[in-house]
mmCIF file of C-alpha atoms and ligand atoms in Angstrom:
data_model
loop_
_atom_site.group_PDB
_atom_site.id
_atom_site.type_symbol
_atom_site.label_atom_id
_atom_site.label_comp_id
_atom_site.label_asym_id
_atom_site.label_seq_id
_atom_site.Cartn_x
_atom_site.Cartn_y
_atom_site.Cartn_z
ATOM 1 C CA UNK A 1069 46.330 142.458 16.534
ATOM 2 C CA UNK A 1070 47.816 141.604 20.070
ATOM 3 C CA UNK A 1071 50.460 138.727 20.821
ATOM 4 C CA UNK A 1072 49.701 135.552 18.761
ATOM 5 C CA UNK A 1073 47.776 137.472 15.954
ATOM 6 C CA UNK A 1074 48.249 136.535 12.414
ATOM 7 C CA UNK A 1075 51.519 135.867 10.867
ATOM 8 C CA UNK A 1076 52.910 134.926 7.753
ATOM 9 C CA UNK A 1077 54.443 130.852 8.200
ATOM 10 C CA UNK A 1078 56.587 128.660 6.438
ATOM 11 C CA UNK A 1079 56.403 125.471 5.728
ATOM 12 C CA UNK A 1080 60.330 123.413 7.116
ATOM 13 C CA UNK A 1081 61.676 123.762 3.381
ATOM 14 C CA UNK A 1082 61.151 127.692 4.472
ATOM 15 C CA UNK A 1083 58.799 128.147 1.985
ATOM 16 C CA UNK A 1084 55.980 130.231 2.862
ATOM 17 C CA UNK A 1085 52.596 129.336 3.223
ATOM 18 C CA UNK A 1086 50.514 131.528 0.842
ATOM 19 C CA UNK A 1087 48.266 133.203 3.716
ATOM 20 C CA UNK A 1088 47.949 134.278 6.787
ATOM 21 C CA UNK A 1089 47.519 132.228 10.063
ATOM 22 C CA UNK A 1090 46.788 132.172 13.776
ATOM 23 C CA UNK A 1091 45.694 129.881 16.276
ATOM 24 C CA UNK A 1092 43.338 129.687 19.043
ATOM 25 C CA UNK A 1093 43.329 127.196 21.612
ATOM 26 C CA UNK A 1094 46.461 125.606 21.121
ATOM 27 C CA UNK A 1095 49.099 126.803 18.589
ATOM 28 C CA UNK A 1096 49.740 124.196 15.044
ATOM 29 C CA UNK A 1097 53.369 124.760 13.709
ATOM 30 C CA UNK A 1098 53.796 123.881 9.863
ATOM 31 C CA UNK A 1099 57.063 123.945 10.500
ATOM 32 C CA UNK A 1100 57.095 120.939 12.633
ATOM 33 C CA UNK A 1101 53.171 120.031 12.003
ATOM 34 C CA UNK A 1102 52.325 119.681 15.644
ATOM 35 C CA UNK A 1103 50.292 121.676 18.483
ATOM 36 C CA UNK A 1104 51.748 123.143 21.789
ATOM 37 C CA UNK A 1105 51.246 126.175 23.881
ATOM 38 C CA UNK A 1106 53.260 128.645 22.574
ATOM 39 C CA UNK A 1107 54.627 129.069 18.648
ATOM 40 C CA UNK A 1108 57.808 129.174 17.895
ATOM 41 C CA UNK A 1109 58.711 131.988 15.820
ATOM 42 C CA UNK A 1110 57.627 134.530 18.628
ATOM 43 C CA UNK A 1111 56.851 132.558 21.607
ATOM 44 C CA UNK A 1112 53.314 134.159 21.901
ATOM 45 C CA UNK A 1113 50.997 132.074 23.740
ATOM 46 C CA UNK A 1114 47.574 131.099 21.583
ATOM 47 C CA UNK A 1115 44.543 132.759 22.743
ATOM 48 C CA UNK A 1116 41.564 130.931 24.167
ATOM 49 C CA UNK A 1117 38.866 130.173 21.538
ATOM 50 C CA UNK A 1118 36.252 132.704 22.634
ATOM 51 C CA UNK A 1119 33.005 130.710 23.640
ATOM 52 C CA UNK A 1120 30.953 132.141 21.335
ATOM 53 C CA UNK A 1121 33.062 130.513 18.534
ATOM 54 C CA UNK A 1122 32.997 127.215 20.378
ATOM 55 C CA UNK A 1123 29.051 126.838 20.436
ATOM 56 C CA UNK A 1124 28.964 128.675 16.819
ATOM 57 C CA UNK A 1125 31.018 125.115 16.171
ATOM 58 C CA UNK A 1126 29.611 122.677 17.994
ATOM 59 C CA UNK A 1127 25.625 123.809 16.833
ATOM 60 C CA UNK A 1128 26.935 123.332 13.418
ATOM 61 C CA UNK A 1129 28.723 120.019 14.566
ATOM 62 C CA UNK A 1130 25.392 118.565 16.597
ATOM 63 C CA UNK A 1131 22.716 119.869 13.430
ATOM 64 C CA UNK A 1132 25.020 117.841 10.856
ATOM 65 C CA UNK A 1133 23.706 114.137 11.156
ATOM 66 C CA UNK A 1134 26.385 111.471 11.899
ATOM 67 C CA UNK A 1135 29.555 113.209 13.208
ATOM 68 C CA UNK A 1136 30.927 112.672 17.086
ATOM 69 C CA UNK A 1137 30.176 115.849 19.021
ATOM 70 C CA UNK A 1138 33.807 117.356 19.420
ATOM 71 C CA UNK A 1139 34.593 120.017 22.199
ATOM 72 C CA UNK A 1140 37.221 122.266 20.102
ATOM 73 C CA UNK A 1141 39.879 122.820 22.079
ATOM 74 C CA UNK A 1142 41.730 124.354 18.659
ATOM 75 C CA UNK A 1143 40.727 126.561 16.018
ATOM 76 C CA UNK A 1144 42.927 127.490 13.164
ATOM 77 C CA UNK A 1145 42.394 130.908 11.775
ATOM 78 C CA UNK A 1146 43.248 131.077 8.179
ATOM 79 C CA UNK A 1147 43.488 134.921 6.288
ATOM 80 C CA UNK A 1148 43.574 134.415 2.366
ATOM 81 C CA UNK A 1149 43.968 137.216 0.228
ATOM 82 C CA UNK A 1150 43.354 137.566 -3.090
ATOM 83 C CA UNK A 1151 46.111 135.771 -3.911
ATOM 84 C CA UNK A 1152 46.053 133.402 -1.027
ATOM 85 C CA UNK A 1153 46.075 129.408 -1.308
ATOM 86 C CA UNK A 1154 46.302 126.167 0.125
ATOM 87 C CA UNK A 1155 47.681 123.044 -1.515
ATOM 88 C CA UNK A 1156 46.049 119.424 -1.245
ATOM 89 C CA UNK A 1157 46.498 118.214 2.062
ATOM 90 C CA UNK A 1158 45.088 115.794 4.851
ATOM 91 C CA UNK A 1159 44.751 117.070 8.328
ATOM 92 C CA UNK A 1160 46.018 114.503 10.531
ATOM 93 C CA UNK A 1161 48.354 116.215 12.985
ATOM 94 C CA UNK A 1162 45.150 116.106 15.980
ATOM 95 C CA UNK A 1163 45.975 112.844 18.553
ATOM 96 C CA UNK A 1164 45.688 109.338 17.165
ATOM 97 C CA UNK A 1165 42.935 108.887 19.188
ATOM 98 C CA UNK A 1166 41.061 111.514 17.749
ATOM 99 C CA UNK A 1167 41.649 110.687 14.270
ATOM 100 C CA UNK A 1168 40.842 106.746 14.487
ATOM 101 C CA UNK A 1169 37.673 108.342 16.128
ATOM 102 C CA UNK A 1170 36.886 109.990 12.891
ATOM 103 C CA UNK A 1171 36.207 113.140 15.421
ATOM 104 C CA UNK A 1172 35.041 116.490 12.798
ATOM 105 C CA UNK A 1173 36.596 118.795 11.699
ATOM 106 C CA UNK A 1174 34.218 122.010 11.402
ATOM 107 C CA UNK A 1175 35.309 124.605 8.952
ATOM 108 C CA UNK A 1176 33.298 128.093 8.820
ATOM 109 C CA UNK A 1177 34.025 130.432 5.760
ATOM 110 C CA UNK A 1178 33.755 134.302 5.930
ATOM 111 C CA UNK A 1179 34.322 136.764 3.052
ATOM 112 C CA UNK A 1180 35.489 136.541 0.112
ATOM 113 C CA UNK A 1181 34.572 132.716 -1.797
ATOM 114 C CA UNK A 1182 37.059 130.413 -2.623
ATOM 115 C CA UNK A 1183 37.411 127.271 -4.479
ATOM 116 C CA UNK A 1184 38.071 124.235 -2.036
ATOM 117 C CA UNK A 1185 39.113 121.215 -3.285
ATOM 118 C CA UNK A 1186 39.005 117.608 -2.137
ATOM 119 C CA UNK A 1187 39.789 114.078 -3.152
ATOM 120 C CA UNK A 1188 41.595 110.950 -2.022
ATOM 121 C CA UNK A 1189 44.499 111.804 -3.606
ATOM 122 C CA UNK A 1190 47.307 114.978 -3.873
ATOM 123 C CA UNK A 1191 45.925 115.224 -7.786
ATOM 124 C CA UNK A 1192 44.467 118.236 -7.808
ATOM 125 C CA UNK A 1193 43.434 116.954 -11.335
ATOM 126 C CA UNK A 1194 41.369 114.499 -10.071
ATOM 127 C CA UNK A 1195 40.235 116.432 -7.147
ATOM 128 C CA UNK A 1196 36.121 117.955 -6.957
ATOM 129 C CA UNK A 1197 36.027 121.473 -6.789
ATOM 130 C CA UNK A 1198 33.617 123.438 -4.761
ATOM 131 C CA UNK A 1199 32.358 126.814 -3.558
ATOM 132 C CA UNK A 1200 32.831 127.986 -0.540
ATOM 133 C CA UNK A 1201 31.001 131.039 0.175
ATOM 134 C CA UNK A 1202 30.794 133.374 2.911
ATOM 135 C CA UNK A 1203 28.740 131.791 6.051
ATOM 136 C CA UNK A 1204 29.198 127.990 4.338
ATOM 137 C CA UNK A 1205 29.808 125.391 7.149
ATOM 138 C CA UNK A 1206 32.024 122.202 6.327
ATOM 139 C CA UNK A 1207 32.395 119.178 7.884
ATOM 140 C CA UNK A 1208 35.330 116.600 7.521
ATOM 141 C CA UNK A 1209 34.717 113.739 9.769
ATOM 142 C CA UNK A 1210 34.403 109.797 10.255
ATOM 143 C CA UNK A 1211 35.377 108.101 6.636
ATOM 144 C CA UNK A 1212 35.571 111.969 5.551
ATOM 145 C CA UNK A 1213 37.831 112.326 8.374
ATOM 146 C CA UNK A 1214 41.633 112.493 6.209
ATOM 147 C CA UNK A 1215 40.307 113.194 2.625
ATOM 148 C CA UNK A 1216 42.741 115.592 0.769
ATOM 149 C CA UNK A 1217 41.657 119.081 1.095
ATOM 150 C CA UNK A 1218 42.862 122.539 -0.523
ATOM 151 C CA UNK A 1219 42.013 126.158 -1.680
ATOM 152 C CA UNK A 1220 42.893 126.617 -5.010
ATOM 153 C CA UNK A 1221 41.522 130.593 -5.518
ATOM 154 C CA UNK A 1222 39.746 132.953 -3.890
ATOM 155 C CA UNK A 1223 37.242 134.639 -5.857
ATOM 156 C CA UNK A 1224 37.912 138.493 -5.532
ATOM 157 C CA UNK A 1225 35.527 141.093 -4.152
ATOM 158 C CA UNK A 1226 32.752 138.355 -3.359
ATOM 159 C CA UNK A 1227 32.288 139.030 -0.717
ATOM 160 C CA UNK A 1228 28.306 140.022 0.693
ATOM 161 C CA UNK A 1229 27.721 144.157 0.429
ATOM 162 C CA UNK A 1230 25.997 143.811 3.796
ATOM 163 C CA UNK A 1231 29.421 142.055 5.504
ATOM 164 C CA UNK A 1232 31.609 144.556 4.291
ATOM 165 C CA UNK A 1233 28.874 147.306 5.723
ATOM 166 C CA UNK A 1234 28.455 145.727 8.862
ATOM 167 C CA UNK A 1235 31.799 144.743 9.487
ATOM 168 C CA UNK A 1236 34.373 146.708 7.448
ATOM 169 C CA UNK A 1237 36.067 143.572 6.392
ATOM 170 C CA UNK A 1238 39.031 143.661 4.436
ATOM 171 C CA UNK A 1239 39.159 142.198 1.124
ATOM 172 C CA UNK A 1240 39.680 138.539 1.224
ATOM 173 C CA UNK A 1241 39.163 135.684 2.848
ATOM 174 C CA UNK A 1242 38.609 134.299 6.696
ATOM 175 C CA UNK A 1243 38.670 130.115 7.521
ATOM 176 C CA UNK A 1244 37.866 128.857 10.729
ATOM 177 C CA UNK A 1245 38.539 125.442 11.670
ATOM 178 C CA UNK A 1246 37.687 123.506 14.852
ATOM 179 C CA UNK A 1247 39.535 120.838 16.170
ATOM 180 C CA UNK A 1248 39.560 118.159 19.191
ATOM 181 C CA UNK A 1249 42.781 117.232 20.077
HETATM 182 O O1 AKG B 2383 40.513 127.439 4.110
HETATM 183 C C1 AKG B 2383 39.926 126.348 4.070
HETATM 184 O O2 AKG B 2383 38.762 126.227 3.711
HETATM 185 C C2 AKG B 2383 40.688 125.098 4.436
HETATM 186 C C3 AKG B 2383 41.688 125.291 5.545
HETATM 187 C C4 AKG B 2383 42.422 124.044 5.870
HETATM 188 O O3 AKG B 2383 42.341 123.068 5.186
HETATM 189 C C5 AKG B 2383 43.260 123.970 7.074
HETATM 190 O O4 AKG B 2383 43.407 124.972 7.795
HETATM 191 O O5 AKG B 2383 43.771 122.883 7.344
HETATM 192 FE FE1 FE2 B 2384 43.163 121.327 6.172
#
């Protein structure tokens, strides 16, 4: 992987985050939870979103009924391995504008399933727990917009025969979310 590929981050306690990350478009830094150019820990520059990904994103955005039409100008890139996970969280680092717009979020699984959760709280005891299976499409936007969201497994070696095949994926799991800033 070339300059801004996938990297291991930490969260400011200097905990790490238990997967892999890169972004597209414009870099997010846990560390400080905002976007800029370049991230910090090597100074790499984020890569464009390729436009394929962008109208992948926005079909799925425009064929959902009732979300704004975003024009991604991030996508986070999420690796999960077998033993990869996300806690309960709300997205809400995007511009204030774009949040009191209730602009989408459009996340695109590939791989491995997991089990996402989401609620209006941090309890992941209270939180609904759902599959997310390779090709799923999900949409957080308008009311939806900062619900609590998390990975609490990934289901190992679930991954479709045909992906691995055609692809020669590695075990695990691949997120993809885009963002309007
Ligand atoms: O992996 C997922 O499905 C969720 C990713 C996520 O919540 C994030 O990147 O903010
Ligand atoms: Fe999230």
């Amino acid at each position: 992987m070339g300059p801004g590929g996938f990297y291991r981050p930490s969260y400011k306690n200097g905990a790490k985050i238990s997967l892999w990350m890169m972004s597209l478009g414009k870099n997010w830094d846990p560390t400080t939870r905002s976007y800029g150019p370049t991230r910090p820990i090597d100074g790499a520059r984020a890569p464009a979103i390729p436009e394929a990904f962008k109208m992948i994103a926005q079909t799925a955005n425009s064929t959902a009924n009732g979300f704004p039409q975003i024009n991604p100008d991030i996508c986070i890139v999420n690796y999960y391995t077998n033993s990869g996970k996300l806690g309960l969280h709300q997205d809400k680092d995007e511009s204030e504008s774009s949040l009191t717009k209730g602009l989408p979020f459009i996340s695109i699984s590939i791989g491995d399933t997991a089990e996402f959760m989401f609620g209006d709280t941090r309890d992941k005891d209270q939180a609904t727990k759902i599959d997310l299976e390779s090709g799923d499409v999900l949409i957080l936007g308008g009311e939806s917009r900062l619900l609590f969201h998390g990975i609490s497994h990934v289901k190992t070696n679930t991954t479709p025969t045909w992906l691995k095949e055609a692809t020669g994926l590695r075990p695990g799991r691949i997120n993809l979310t885009f963002r309007q800033h």
